[in-house]
Short mmCIF file of C-alpha atoms in Angstrom, two decimals:
data_model
loop_
_atom_site.label_atom_id
_atom_site.label_comp_id
_atom_site.label_asym_id
_atom_site.label_seq_id
_atom_site.Cartn_x
_atom_site.Cartn_y
_atom_site.Cartn_z
CA MET A 97 -65.74 -67.02 80.42
CA ALA A 98 -65.20 -70.09 78.39
CA ALA A 99 -67.17 -68.73 75.83
CA LEU A 100 -65.62 -65.24 76.20
CA GLU A 101 -62.03 -67.45 75.64
CA LYS A 102 -63.47 -69.13 72.84
CA GLN A 103 -64.88 -66.50 70.97
CA ASN A 104 -61.21 -64.42 71.53
CA ALA A 105 -59.58 -67.05 70.27
CA ASP A 106 -61.70 -67.27 67.01
CA LEU A 107 -61.05 -63.98 66.30
CA GLN A 108 -57.85 -64.81 66.54
CA THR A 109 -57.90 -67.23 63.77
CA ALA A 110 -59.76 -65.16 61.46
CA ILE A 111 -57.67 -62.44 61.78
CA ALA A 112 -55.26 -65.10 61.58
CA ASN A 113 -56.82 -66.52 57.81
CA ALA A 114 -57.57 -62.67 56.53
CA GLN A 115 -53.95 -62.53 56.87
CA MET A 116 -52.68 -65.55 55.00
CA ALA A 117 -55.13 -64.41 52.75
CA GLY A 118 -54.39 -61.89 52.29
CA ASP A 119 -50.04 -62.08 51.69
CA ASN A 120 -50.32 -65.52 49.46
CA GLY A 121 -52.20 -63.62 46.93
CA TRP A 122 -50.24 -61.29 46.41
CA MET A 123 -47.20 -63.53 46.07
CA LEU A 124 -49.17 -65.98 44.04
CA VAL A 125 -49.57 -62.98 41.87
CA SER A 126 -45.57 -61.23 42.79
CA SER A 127 -45.14 -65.39 41.64
CA ALA A 128 -47.14 -64.64 38.26
CA LEU A 129 -45.48 -61.49 37.74
CA VAL A 130 -41.78 -63.03 37.43
CA LEU A 131 -42.35 -65.70 36.12
CA MET A 132 -43.69 -63.42 33.34
CA MET A 133 -40.79 -61.07 33.10
CA SER A 134 -39.21 -64.51 31.07
CA ALA A 135 -41.91 -65.07 28.75
CA PRO A 136 -43.06 -63.07 27.62
CA GLY A 137 -40.53 -60.50 28.62
CA LEU A 138 -36.92 -61.38 28.22
CA ILE A 139 -38.28 -63.80 25.33
CA LEU A 140 -39.57 -60.49 23.15
CA PHE A 141 -36.75 -58.12 25.01
CA TYR A 142 -33.67 -60.86 23.70
CA GLY A 143 -35.66 -61.79 20.82
CA GLY A 144 -35.59 -58.23 18.97
CA LEU A 145 -32.17 -57.97 19.91
CA VAL A 146 -31.27 -60.27 17.43
CA ARG A 147 -30.51 -60.46 13.79
CA ARG A 148 -34.13 -62.84 12.60
CA LYS A 149 -32.59 -65.15 11.34
CA ASN A 150 -31.83 -66.57 15.40
CA VAL A 151 -35.32 -65.06 16.33
CA LEU A 152 -37.13 -68.58 17.65
CA GLY A 153 -33.14 -69.61 19.10
CA THR A 154 -32.72 -66.61 21.24
CA MET A 155 -36.50 -66.88 22.42
CA MET A 156 -35.94 -70.81 22.87
CA GLN A 157 -33.74 -70.28 25.06
CA THR A 158 -35.85 -68.96 27.44
CA MET A 159 -38.50 -71.22 26.96
CA ALA A 160 -36.24 -74.55 28.01
CA MET A 161 -35.13 -72.93 31.39
CA MET A 162 -39.08 -72.32 32.06
CA GLY A 163 -39.30 -76.65 31.39
CA ILE A 164 -36.28 -77.82 32.86
CA ILE A 165 -35.73 -75.51 35.90
CA THR A 166 -39.01 -75.99 37.02
CA VAL A 167 -38.56 -79.70 37.84
CA LEU A 168 -34.98 -79.23 38.96
CA TRP A 169 -36.70 -77.16 40.83
CA GLY A 170 -39.16 -79.25 42.18
CA LEU A 171 -36.56 -82.49 41.88
CA VAL A 172 -33.41 -81.45 43.93
CA LEU A 173 -32.21 -77.32 43.77
CA TYR A 174 -35.45 -76.00 45.83
CA SER A 175 -33.72 -78.67 48.34
CA LEU A 176 -30.59 -77.52 47.60
CA ALA A 177 -30.95 -73.46 48.18
CA PHE A 178 -33.40 -73.30 51.27
CA GLY A 179 -32.80 -76.85 52.78
CA HIS A 180 -31.39 -76.39 55.58
CA GLY A 181 -27.67 -76.99 55.18
CA ASN A 182 -24.24 -76.00 55.80
CA SER A 183 -22.86 -72.14 54.89
CA VAL A 184 -22.56 -73.17 51.48
CA ILE A 185 -24.94 -74.72 50.08
CA GLY A 186 -28.77 -76.41 51.75
CA SER A 187 -29.05 -80.10 52.01
CA PHE A 188 -31.30 -83.16 50.87
CA GLU A 189 -34.36 -82.47 52.96
CA HIS A 190 -36.50 -80.78 50.29
CA VAL A 191 -35.97 -82.82 47.57
CA PHE A 192 -38.83 -84.41 45.28
CA LEU A 193 -40.28 -80.84 47.33
CA LYS A 194 -40.55 -83.80 50.54
CA GLY A 195 -42.70 -81.52 53.66
CA VAL A 196 -43.17 -78.68 51.25
CA GLY A 197 -47.03 -78.57 51.97
CA LEU A 198 -49.72 -75.77 52.77
CA ALA A 199 -48.17 -75.21 55.98
CA PRO A 200 -46.10 -71.47 55.87
CA SER A 201 -42.50 -72.50 56.75
CA PRO A 202 -39.60 -70.62 58.53
CA TYR A 203 -38.91 -67.85 56.03
CA ALA A 204 -42.34 -66.76 55.25
CA PRO A 205 -44.65 -67.32 58.34
CA THR A 206 -47.94 -65.69 56.45
CA ILE A 207 -48.00 -67.60 52.96
CA PRO A 208 -48.11 -71.40 52.56
CA GLU A 209 -44.44 -72.81 51.51
CA GLN A 210 -45.65 -73.97 48.79
CA THR A 211 -46.50 -69.85 47.41
CA PHE A 212 -42.57 -69.64 48.81
CA MET A 213 -41.59 -72.66 46.30
CA VAL A 214 -42.87 -71.51 43.59
CA PHE A 215 -42.34 -67.97 44.31
CA GLN A 216 -37.98 -68.58 44.11
CA MET A 217 -38.81 -71.30 40.72
CA MET A 218 -39.00 -67.78 39.41
CA PHE A 219 -36.04 -66.39 40.57
CA ALA A 220 -34.60 -69.69 39.43
CA ILE A 221 -35.64 -69.75 35.93
CA ILE A 222 -35.54 -66.22 34.91
CA THR A 223 -31.80 -65.79 36.26
CA PRO A 224 -30.10 -68.04 33.71
CA ALA A 225 -31.75 -67.15 30.83
CA LEU A 226 -30.45 -63.65 31.94
CA ILE A 227 -27.02 -65.59 30.39
CA THR A 228 -28.05 -66.10 27.20
CA GLY A 229 -28.19 -62.32 26.17
CA ALA A 230 -24.64 -62.83 26.13
CA PHE A 231 -24.24 -65.96 24.10
CA ALA A 232 -27.00 -65.16 21.36
CA GLU A 233 -26.42 -66.06 17.55
CA ARG A 234 -23.45 -68.99 18.10
CA MET A 235 -24.50 -71.73 21.39
CA LYS A 236 -26.30 -75.15 20.27
CA PHE A 237 -29.48 -75.21 21.75
CA SER A 238 -28.06 -78.67 23.23
CA ALA A 239 -24.74 -76.92 24.64
CA THR A 240 -27.15 -74.11 26.24
CA CYS A 241 -29.43 -76.54 27.76
CA VAL A 242 -26.51 -78.79 29.47
CA PHE A 243 -24.30 -75.68 30.13
CA LEU A 244 -27.42 -73.89 32.40
CA THR A 245 -29.22 -76.60 34.32
CA LEU A 246 -25.88 -77.21 35.70
CA TRP A 247 -25.35 -73.57 36.10
CA SER A 248 -28.50 -73.66 38.83
CA ILE A 249 -26.95 -76.18 40.09
CA VAL A 250 -22.83 -74.90 40.50
CA VAL A 251 -24.11 -71.40 41.21
CA TYR A 252 -27.39 -70.93 41.61
CA ALA A 253 -28.23 -73.50 44.24
CA PRO A 254 -25.62 -72.23 46.82
CA MET A 255 -25.30 -68.46 45.88
CA ALA A 256 -28.89 -68.21 47.02
CA HIS A 257 -28.57 -70.03 49.63
CA MET A 258 -25.79 -68.10 51.19
CA VAL A 259 -27.64 -65.32 50.64
CA TRP A 260 -32.09 -66.02 51.64
CA GLY A 261 -31.41 -69.77 52.50
CA ALA A 262 -31.52 -70.35 56.47
CA GLY A 263 -27.50 -70.06 57.73
CA GLY A 264 -26.78 -68.48 54.69
CA LEU A 265 -22.74 -67.40 54.99
CA LEU A 266 -24.22 -64.11 53.55
CA ASN A 267 -27.78 -63.80 55.03
CA ILE A 268 -28.68 -61.19 56.30
CA SER A 269 -30.22 -62.61 60.10
CA GLY A 270 -27.16 -64.37 61.03
CA GLY A 271 -24.67 -65.55 58.58
CA ARG A 272 -21.13 -64.74 59.42
CA ILE A 273 -20.63 -61.36 56.74
CA PRO A 274 -24.30 -60.09 56.48
CA CYS A 275 -25.49 -59.27 53.40
CA LEU A 276 -28.48 -57.15 51.53
CA ASP A 277 -30.04 -58.53 48.69
CA PHE A 278 -33.31 -57.98 49.38
CA ALA A 279 -34.49 -59.18 46.11
CA GLY A 280 -31.54 -60.69 43.73
CA GLY A 281 -29.45 -58.18 42.91
CA THR A 282 -26.42 -60.51 44.30
CA VAL A 283 -28.39 -63.68 43.28
CA VAL A 284 -29.56 -63.11 40.62
CA HIS A 285 -27.85 -60.65 38.70
CA ILE A 286 -24.06 -60.65 39.59
CA THR A 287 -24.36 -63.93 38.77
CA SER A 288 -25.75 -64.22 35.96
CA GLY A 289 -24.27 -61.31 33.96
CA VAL A 290 -20.41 -62.25 35.05
CA SER A 291 -21.36 -65.77 34.33
CA ALA A 292 -22.45 -63.85 30.98
CA LEU A 293 -19.37 -62.15 30.70
CA ILE A 294 -16.94 -65.78 31.06
CA THR A 295 -19.28 -66.82 28.12
CA ALA A 296 -19.01 -64.54 25.26
CA LEU A 297 -15.49 -64.51 26.87
CA TYR A 298 -14.72 -68.66 26.33
CA LEU A 299 -17.31 -68.54 23.10
CA GLY A 300 -14.90 -65.93 21.10
CA LYS A 301 -17.10 -63.25 18.15
CA ARG A 302 -19.19 -64.06 16.07
CA ILE A 303 -18.35 -64.20 12.79
CA GLY A 304 -18.21 -61.10 11.84
CA TYR A 305 -18.15 -58.64 14.84
CA PRO A 306 -17.29 -56.63 14.88
CA ARG A 307 -17.16 -55.79 11.31
CA GLU A 308 -20.66 -56.97 9.96
CA ALA A 309 -23.77 -54.72 10.93
CA MET A 310 -25.45 -56.48 13.36
CA PRO A 311 -28.54 -54.32 14.81
CA PRO A 312 -31.11 -55.48 16.65
CA HIS A 313 -33.98 -56.81 14.03
CA SER A 314 -36.62 -55.64 15.70
CA VAL A 315 -36.91 -52.62 18.65
CA VAL A 316 -40.48 -52.85 18.74
CA LEU A 317 -40.25 -55.94 19.92
CA SER A 318 -37.28 -54.96 22.69
CA CYS A 319 -39.47 -52.42 24.00
CA ILE A 320 -43.20 -55.14 24.65
CA GLY A 321 -40.48 -57.24 26.17
CA ALA A 322 -39.03 -54.39 28.44
CA GLY A 323 -42.42 -52.98 29.20
CA LEU A 324 -43.55 -56.73 30.59
CA LEU A 325 -40.18 -56.74 32.69
CA TRP A 326 -40.37 -53.56 33.94
CA VAL A 327 -44.23 -54.78 34.84
CA GLY A 328 -42.39 -57.60 36.12
CA TRP A 329 -40.21 -56.67 38.55
CA PHE A 330 -43.03 -55.70 41.04
CA GLY A 331 -43.78 -59.34 41.95
CA PHE A 332 -40.13 -59.17 41.30
CA ASN A 333 -39.04 -56.77 43.82
CA ALA A 334 -41.89 -55.65 45.75
CA GLY A 335 -42.90 -59.81 45.56
CA SER A 336 -39.77 -60.63 47.72
CA ALA A 337 -41.25 -58.90 51.88
CA LEU A 338 -42.85 -62.27 51.17
CA ASN A 339 -46.12 -60.82 52.40
CA ALA A 340 -48.42 -58.06 51.24
CA GLY A 341 -47.37 -55.48 54.02
CA THR A 342 -45.47 -51.67 54.12
CA LEU A 343 -42.14 -53.39 53.10
CA ALA A 344 -44.19 -54.76 49.73
CA THR A 345 -45.11 -51.38 49.20
CA SER A 346 -41.90 -49.44 49.90
CA ALA A 347 -40.04 -51.30 47.48
CA PHE A 348 -42.50 -51.23 44.25
CA VAL A 349 -41.84 -47.45 44.79
CA THR A 350 -37.95 -47.56 44.70
CA THR A 351 -39.16 -49.97 41.92
CA HIS A 352 -39.79 -47.96 39.32
CA PHE A 353 -38.53 -44.30 40.62
CA ALA A 354 -35.23 -46.33 40.58
CA ALA A 355 -36.34 -47.86 36.37
CA ALA A 356 -37.81 -44.49 35.48
CA ALA A 357 -33.97 -42.16 36.84
CA ALA A 358 -31.90 -44.43 34.83
CA ALA A 359 -34.14 -44.97 31.74
CA SER A 360 -33.97 -40.95 31.50
CA GLY A 361 -29.96 -40.77 32.69
CA TRP A 362 -28.54 -43.19 30.34
CA THR A 363 -31.27 -42.04 27.52
CA LEU A 364 -29.81 -38.38 28.12
CA ALA A 365 -25.68 -40.03 28.34
CA GLU A 366 -26.26 -41.33 24.71
CA TRP A 367 -28.50 -37.94 23.71
CA LEU A 368 -24.61 -36.03 24.69
CA LYS A 369 -22.87 -38.76 23.49
CA THR A 370 -24.35 -39.04 19.52
CA GLY A 371 -26.63 -36.31 19.32
CA LYS A 372 -29.67 -38.89 19.24
CA PRO A 373 -31.96 -40.36 22.04
CA THR A 374 -33.32 -43.56 20.50
CA ALA A 375 -35.87 -45.99 22.25
CA LEU A 376 -33.20 -48.96 22.37
CA GLY A 377 -31.52 -46.52 24.47
CA ALA A 378 -34.40 -46.06 26.85
CA ILE A 379 -35.75 -49.42 27.93
CA SER A 380 -32.06 -51.24 28.20
CA GLY A 381 -31.80 -47.49 30.57
CA ALA A 382 -35.04 -48.75 32.63
CA VAL A 383 -33.81 -52.81 33.41
CA ALA A 384 -30.71 -50.92 34.65
CA GLY A 385 -32.39 -49.16 36.96
CA LEU A 386 -34.46 -51.99 37.53
CA VAL A 387 -31.63 -54.25 38.42
CA GLY A 388 -29.80 -51.59 40.32
CA ILE A 389 -32.29 -51.38 42.97
CA THR A 390 -33.68 -54.81 43.74
CA PRO A 391 -30.66 -55.73 45.57
CA ALA A 392 -31.46 -52.57 47.35
CA SER A 393 -35.06 -52.28 46.71
CA GLY A 394 -36.28 -53.24 50.56
CA PHE A 395 -33.82 -51.44 52.23
CA VAL A 396 -34.09 -47.28 50.93
CA THR A 397 -36.59 -44.32 50.18
CA PRO A 398 -38.17 -42.39 46.98
CA MET A 399 -35.27 -40.76 47.19
CA ALA A 400 -32.07 -43.16 47.28
CA ALA A 401 -34.07 -45.15 45.21
CA LEU A 402 -33.88 -42.34 42.34
CA TRP A 403 -30.19 -41.45 43.37
CA ILE A 404 -29.12 -45.44 42.61
CA GLY A 405 -30.83 -45.36 39.08
CA LEU A 406 -29.67 -42.60 38.33
CA ILE A 407 -25.68 -43.63 38.62
CA VAL A 408 -26.26 -47.31 37.94
CA GLY A 409 -28.07 -46.45 34.99
CA VAL A 410 -25.12 -43.17 33.55
CA PHE A 411 -22.42 -46.41 35.03
CA CYS A 412 -24.49 -49.41 32.24
CA PHE A 413 -24.97 -46.94 29.59
CA LEU A 414 -21.19 -46.39 29.98
CA MET A 415 -20.63 -49.76 30.23
CA VAL A 416 -21.91 -50.52 27.26
CA PHE A 417 -20.76 -47.92 25.33
CA PHE A 418 -16.97 -47.71 26.37
CA VAL A 419 -15.44 -50.71 28.40
CA LYS A 420 -17.96 -53.23 26.07
CA ALA A 421 -16.22 -51.07 22.65
CA LYS A 422 -12.57 -51.18 24.05
CA PHE A 423 -11.80 -54.26 24.90
CA GLY A 424 -14.28 -55.62 22.20
CA TYR A 425 -15.42 -58.94 23.79
CA ASP A 426 -18.82 -60.09 22.48
CA ASP A 427 -21.59 -59.98 24.43
CA SER A 428 -23.94 -60.12 22.07
CA LEU A 429 -26.76 -58.75 24.08
CA ASP A 430 -24.93 -56.75 27.00
CA ALA A 431 -26.00 -59.32 29.40
CA PHE A 432 -22.63 -58.68 31.69
CA GLY A 433 -23.33 -54.24 30.67
CA VAL A 434 -26.39 -54.43 32.24
CA HIS A 435 -26.86 -57.42 34.91
CA GLY A 436 -23.94 -57.68 35.95
CA ALA A 437 -22.95 -54.15 35.93
CA GLY A 438 -25.30 -53.21 37.12
CA GLY A 439 -26.38 -55.93 39.65
CA THR A 440 -22.80 -55.04 41.10
CA MET A 441 -23.36 -51.00 41.03
CA GLY A 442 -26.46 -51.47 43.19
CA ALA A 443 -25.25 -54.21 45.23
CA ILE A 444 -22.11 -51.50 46.36
CA LEU A 445 -25.06 -48.42 46.37
CA THR A 446 -27.52 -51.12 48.68
CA GLY A 447 -24.93 -50.54 51.34
CA VAL A 448 -24.73 -46.99 50.65
CA PHE A 449 -28.22 -46.25 50.73
CA ALA A 450 -29.78 -48.88 53.36
CA THR A 451 -31.73 -47.58 56.19
CA VAL A 452 -33.48 -48.32 58.85
CA VAL A 453 -35.73 -45.71 58.56
CA ILE A 454 -36.97 -48.09 55.82
CA ASN A 455 -36.23 -51.47 56.83
CA PRO A 456 -34.43 -52.36 60.45
CA ALA A 457 -32.86 -55.28 58.65
CA TYR A 458 -30.88 -56.21 62.28
CA GLY A 459 -32.98 -54.64 64.76
CA ALA A 460 -35.04 -51.56 65.79
CA GLY A 461 -32.87 -48.66 66.38
CA LYS A 462 -29.20 -50.60 64.93
CA ALA A 463 -27.02 -49.26 61.69
CA VAL A 464 -28.15 -50.59 58.50
CA GLY A 465 -26.18 -48.45 55.43
CA LEU A 466 -23.56 -46.02 55.67
CA ALA A 467 -27.29 -44.02 54.91
CA ASP A 468 -27.28 -44.59 59.07
CA GLY A 469 -23.46 -44.59 59.18
CA ASN A 470 -22.67 -47.96 59.29
CA VAL A 471 -19.60 -48.21 57.19
CA HIS A 472 -18.90 -52.02 58.05
CA GLN A 473 -22.30 -52.47 55.32
CA VAL A 474 -20.27 -51.55 52.14
CA VAL A 475 -17.72 -53.93 53.23
CA ASN A 476 -19.65 -56.62 53.77
CA GLN A 477 -21.89 -55.88 50.39
CA LEU A 478 -17.55 -55.71 48.54
CA ILE A 479 -17.51 -59.32 49.66
CA GLY A 480 -20.62 -60.96 49.07
CA VAL A 481 -19.90 -59.23 46.09
CA ALA A 482 -16.80 -60.54 45.19
CA ILE A 483 -17.87 -64.20 46.41
CA ALA A 484 -20.54 -63.87 44.00
CA TRP A 485 -18.06 -63.03 41.32
CA GLY A 486 -16.04 -65.55 42.13
CA VAL A 487 -18.48 -69.07 42.98
CA SER A 488 -19.71 -67.15 39.23
CA ILE A 489 -16.67 -67.20 37.54
CA VAL A 490 -15.51 -70.06 38.52
CA GLY A 491 -18.17 -72.51 38.43
CA THR A 492 -19.01 -70.85 35.03
CA LEU A 493 -15.56 -72.08 33.48
CA ILE A 494 -15.73 -75.35 34.59
CA LEU A 495 -19.22 -76.49 33.52
CA LEU A 496 -17.76 -74.07 29.93
CA PHE A 497 -15.32 -76.59 30.15
CA VAL A 498 -16.82 -79.43 30.48
CA VAL A 499 -19.96 -79.29 28.40
CA ASP A 500 -17.52 -78.03 25.17
CA LYS A 501 -14.47 -81.26 25.64
CA THR A 502 -18.26 -83.01 26.51
CA ILE A 503 -21.35 -82.06 22.92
CA GLY A 504 -18.75 -79.44 21.68
CA LEU A 505 -20.48 -75.60 23.02
CA ARG A 506 -20.72 -73.32 19.77
CA VAL A 507 -22.53 -74.55 16.24
CA SER A 508 -20.28 -74.78 12.98
CA ALA A 509 -19.89 -71.67 11.01
CA ALA A 510 -22.12 -72.69 8.41
CA ASP A 511 -24.97 -72.97 10.87
CA GLU A 512 -24.13 -69.83 12.37
CA ALA A 513 -24.05 -67.53 9.62
CA GLU A 514 -27.76 -70.44 9.13
CA GLY A 515 -28.70 -68.63 12.00
CA LEU A 516 -29.97 -70.24 14.88
CA ASP A 517 -33.97 -70.97 13.64
CA LEU A 518 -33.28 -73.32 11.29
CA SER A 519 -29.82 -74.87 11.53
CA GLN A 520 -31.01 -75.51 16.37
CA HIS A 521 -35.11 -75.50 15.37
CA GLY A 522 -36.35 -76.54 11.72
CA GLU A 523 -37.94 -73.29 12.00
CA GLU A 524 -38.14 -69.68 10.35
CA GLY A 525 -39.72 -66.61 12.43
CA TYR A 526 -40.83 -65.10 9.50
CA HIS A 527 -41.97 -66.24 6.32
CA SER A 528 -41.73 -64.31 3.12
CA GLU A 529 -45.54 -64.34 1.15
CA LEU A 530 -43.60 -66.83 -1.77
CA VAL A 531 -42.74 -69.60 0.43
CA ALA A 532 -45.57 -69.17 2.70
CA HIS A 533 -48.17 -71.44 1.33
CA MET B 16 -44.56 -51.95 -27.08
CA GLN B 17 -42.36 -50.08 -24.57
CA LYS B 18 -41.36 -51.85 -21.10
CA ILE B 19 -41.00 -48.46 -18.41
CA GLU B 20 -38.83 -48.75 -15.27
CA ALA B 21 -39.96 -46.60 -13.15
CA VAL B 22 -37.86 -46.43 -9.32
CA ILE B 23 -39.96 -43.82 -6.84
CA GLN B 24 -40.25 -43.19 -3.60
CA PRO B 25 -42.29 -44.96 -1.35
CA GLY B 26 -44.64 -41.91 -0.55
CA LYS B 27 -45.19 -41.64 -4.20
CA LEU B 28 -46.94 -45.00 -5.19
CA ASP B 29 -50.43 -43.50 -5.00
CA ALA B 30 -49.92 -40.55 -7.53
CA VAL B 31 -47.90 -41.64 -9.75
CA LYS B 32 -50.28 -45.09 -10.14
CA GLU B 33 -53.14 -42.19 -10.53
CA ALA B 34 -50.84 -40.38 -13.29
CA LEU B 35 -49.98 -43.81 -15.42
CA ILE B 36 -54.00 -44.61 -14.66
CA GLU B 37 -55.58 -40.90 -16.76
CA ALA B 38 -51.83 -41.44 -19.33
CA GLY B 39 -54.13 -44.43 -20.19
CA VAL B 40 -52.20 -47.15 -19.09
CA THR B 41 -53.70 -50.03 -18.62
CA GLY B 42 -51.42 -52.63 -16.07
CA MET B 43 -48.77 -52.12 -14.55
CA THR B 44 -46.56 -54.63 -12.10
CA ILE B 45 -45.67 -52.88 -8.84
CA LEU B 46 -42.00 -54.48 -6.27
CA GLU B 47 -40.91 -52.86 -3.13
CA ALA B 48 -37.42 -52.63 -3.74
CA ARG B 49 -34.23 -51.09 -1.89
CA GLY B 50 -31.39 -49.29 -4.04
CA HIS B 51 -29.05 -45.77 -4.05
CA GLY B 52 -28.21 -43.99 -6.83
CA ARG B 53 -25.38 -41.53 -6.33
CA GLN B 54 -26.91 -40.14 -2.59
CA LYS B 55 -26.05 -41.15 0.52
CA GLY B 56 -27.85 -43.28 2.57
CA HIS B 57 -28.57 -42.12 6.45
CA THR B 58 -27.14 -43.99 10.09
CA GLU B 59 -29.08 -45.63 12.60
CA PHE B 60 -27.98 -46.21 16.30
CA TYR B 61 -28.47 -49.59 17.86
CA ARG B 62 -26.40 -49.47 21.26
CA GLY B 63 -23.70 -47.12 20.51
CA ARG B 64 -22.59 -48.77 17.22
CA GLU B 65 -23.53 -46.83 14.08
CA TYR B 66 -24.85 -48.85 11.35
CA SER B 67 -24.64 -47.10 7.86
CA VAL B 68 -28.05 -47.58 5.83
CA ASP B 69 -26.81 -47.02 1.90
CA LEU B 70 -29.81 -49.94 0.69
CA LEU B 71 -33.14 -47.51 0.68
CA PRO B 72 -36.18 -48.43 0.24
CA LYS B 73 -38.51 -47.86 -2.95
CA ILE B 74 -41.10 -48.90 -5.53
CA LYS B 75 -40.37 -49.73 -8.95
CA ILE B 76 -43.11 -50.35 -10.68
CA GLU B 77 -43.40 -52.00 -14.22
CA ALA B 78 -45.27 -51.12 -17.12
CA VAL B 79 -45.60 -52.51 -20.67
CA ILE B 80 -47.28 -50.00 -23.04
CA PRO B 81 -48.37 -48.55 -26.65
CA ASP B 82 -45.08 -46.58 -28.50
CA ALA B 83 -47.91 -44.19 -28.12
CA VAL B 84 -48.06 -43.47 -24.57
CA VAL B 85 -45.55 -43.51 -24.17
CA ASP B 86 -44.12 -39.67 -24.00
CA ARG B 87 -47.72 -38.98 -21.63
CA ALA B 88 -46.72 -42.32 -19.35
CA VAL B 89 -43.39 -40.52 -19.35
CA ARG B 90 -44.50 -37.72 -18.61
CA ALA B 91 -46.83 -38.40 -16.10
CA ILE B 92 -43.80 -40.31 -13.44
CA LEU B 93 -41.89 -37.30 -13.47
CA THR B 94 -45.36 -34.60 -12.77
CA ALA B 95 -46.49 -37.18 -10.02
CA ALA B 96 -43.30 -38.57 -8.56
CA GLN B 97 -40.50 -34.78 -8.81
CA THR B 98 -39.96 -33.04 -5.48
CA GLY B 99 -36.87 -31.81 -6.21
CA SER B 100 -34.77 -33.61 -4.15
CA ILE B 101 -32.22 -35.85 -3.94
CA GLY B 102 -33.36 -39.53 -4.02
CA ASP B 103 -36.44 -39.20 -6.07
CA GLY B 104 -35.23 -41.73 -8.13
CA LYS B 105 -34.90 -42.28 -12.17
CA ILE B 106 -37.33 -43.90 -15.31
CA PHE B 107 -35.78 -46.25 -17.38
CA LEU B 108 -36.96 -47.43 -21.88
CA SER B 109 -36.16 -50.54 -23.51
CA ARG B 110 -38.15 -52.23 -26.48
CA VAL B 111 -40.28 -55.39 -25.88
CA ASP B 112 -40.47 -57.94 -29.16
CA GLU B 113 -44.08 -59.38 -27.95
CA ALA B 114 -46.39 -59.90 -25.18
CA ILE B 115 -48.81 -63.10 -25.27
CA ARG B 116 -51.71 -62.45 -22.19
CA ILE B 117 -51.69 -66.28 -20.54
CA ARG B 118 -55.62 -66.48 -20.92
CA ASN B 119 -56.78 -66.24 -24.24
CA GLU B 120 -52.56 -66.31 -26.05
CA ASP B 121 -53.81 -62.32 -27.80
CA ARG B 122 -50.38 -61.24 -28.87
CA GLY B 123 -48.63 -57.71 -28.76
CA GLU B 124 -50.74 -54.27 -28.05
CA VAL B 125 -54.07 -56.42 -27.89
CA ALA B 126 -52.34 -58.36 -25.02
CA LEU B 127 -51.65 -54.91 -23.22
#
């Protein structure tokens, strides 16, 4: 009898170990996929969109985030985002990764906490990097580093805690205003996109904008970058299931469907508007769709994902083509037009299309979104959006003011004309044969 | 001696080069160039912004040739580079006073 019990216990342990190995394998791959979105994905996407004299300056801004945010995440950011604090911010319980070991945490019971920690770190890296698209070609490198470092403490950590952290205000399990944000539509895309708009407005336009032509120096690089973003996004969204189960599959499928629908939607809208479907339009649409599906990816059906992609793709196209032109702000690479607008629309549509069929987020049989008849969820989503906009606007304005008054934000007119590559880094992305010997 | 400078469509380079060699031109210099004549450029679209590109890619061929070869060289270029469409390019001729080969200091037509 005792032998049988022991055999049973051994079997249970073997099953648990097998599940942990499978989940951990997927989550480590997902973490790497999300980092791939920063470099090489975003680096190439943004790098191709600027003029050739700014290609390295732009790439360096994302590279810098990979360095700085990683260090800061281990020191304090992880604790501020996921420590047990109040409803707005975490605590210092995990500073220097204290207590973050190889045993699972309540956030993800089948993977080591260090895997969860490193997966979340990759989100914290790409989010400030996305903002650089709005102020491309004109901010000092030193100011970029200081501003975005402070931003990740003042804006990112509280938003991540509010939405995903234990006891967070917007957390779907136990928060006062439960918001649906599967993979970071609110935490990543609204915060970065809105902060991007504020930064573009605060900094002002690039010299010569919009009179001078400032076309991308290599749409080829941007196409490769966007492709890597699309692939990496499977880790971003499907990884947010935090295990290798069926929900990861569902998020994977919705992610792909939305990106495809949005790429098609943007391209078609552009074709109708200008008479030509551009490659840049197709990849911009794909990214917009990926942004739009991010909050919804673990809550909606594949057909709902098609609708979300189509709506967000066309919406972002309208923002970039008409709204930006009307208001005249210089969001250089459309960080707001794609991430801010797409994230906001995606968050709202999540409240519309989320269904218990895919994810019984509030318990078996309880309605999730409007699709199930839960009107209230759309209101919650709107409140979540409003809070994310508010935190981003206020936090970003304060930080821009502080950095501007201390070390200064913008490069000199001469440095801007010379380009960030030479003026900030003393190197060039492309040498002429004449000087390269 | 005369210098012949021809601005042609990039796609016509090989044909013109072969025709010039056939006509007795011994050496030439090829430059990648941008420019336009009387024709308009084209339009490019990036996220809704329209850019007109009026400096179009061209190839410029330079060769200094003996007077006796000039007519044949001009005819060679005209035959090889002409499509009849706008943007085919131009040929310029100018007198050259002296030519010196750096290797052995030959002067005049013998240096060509």
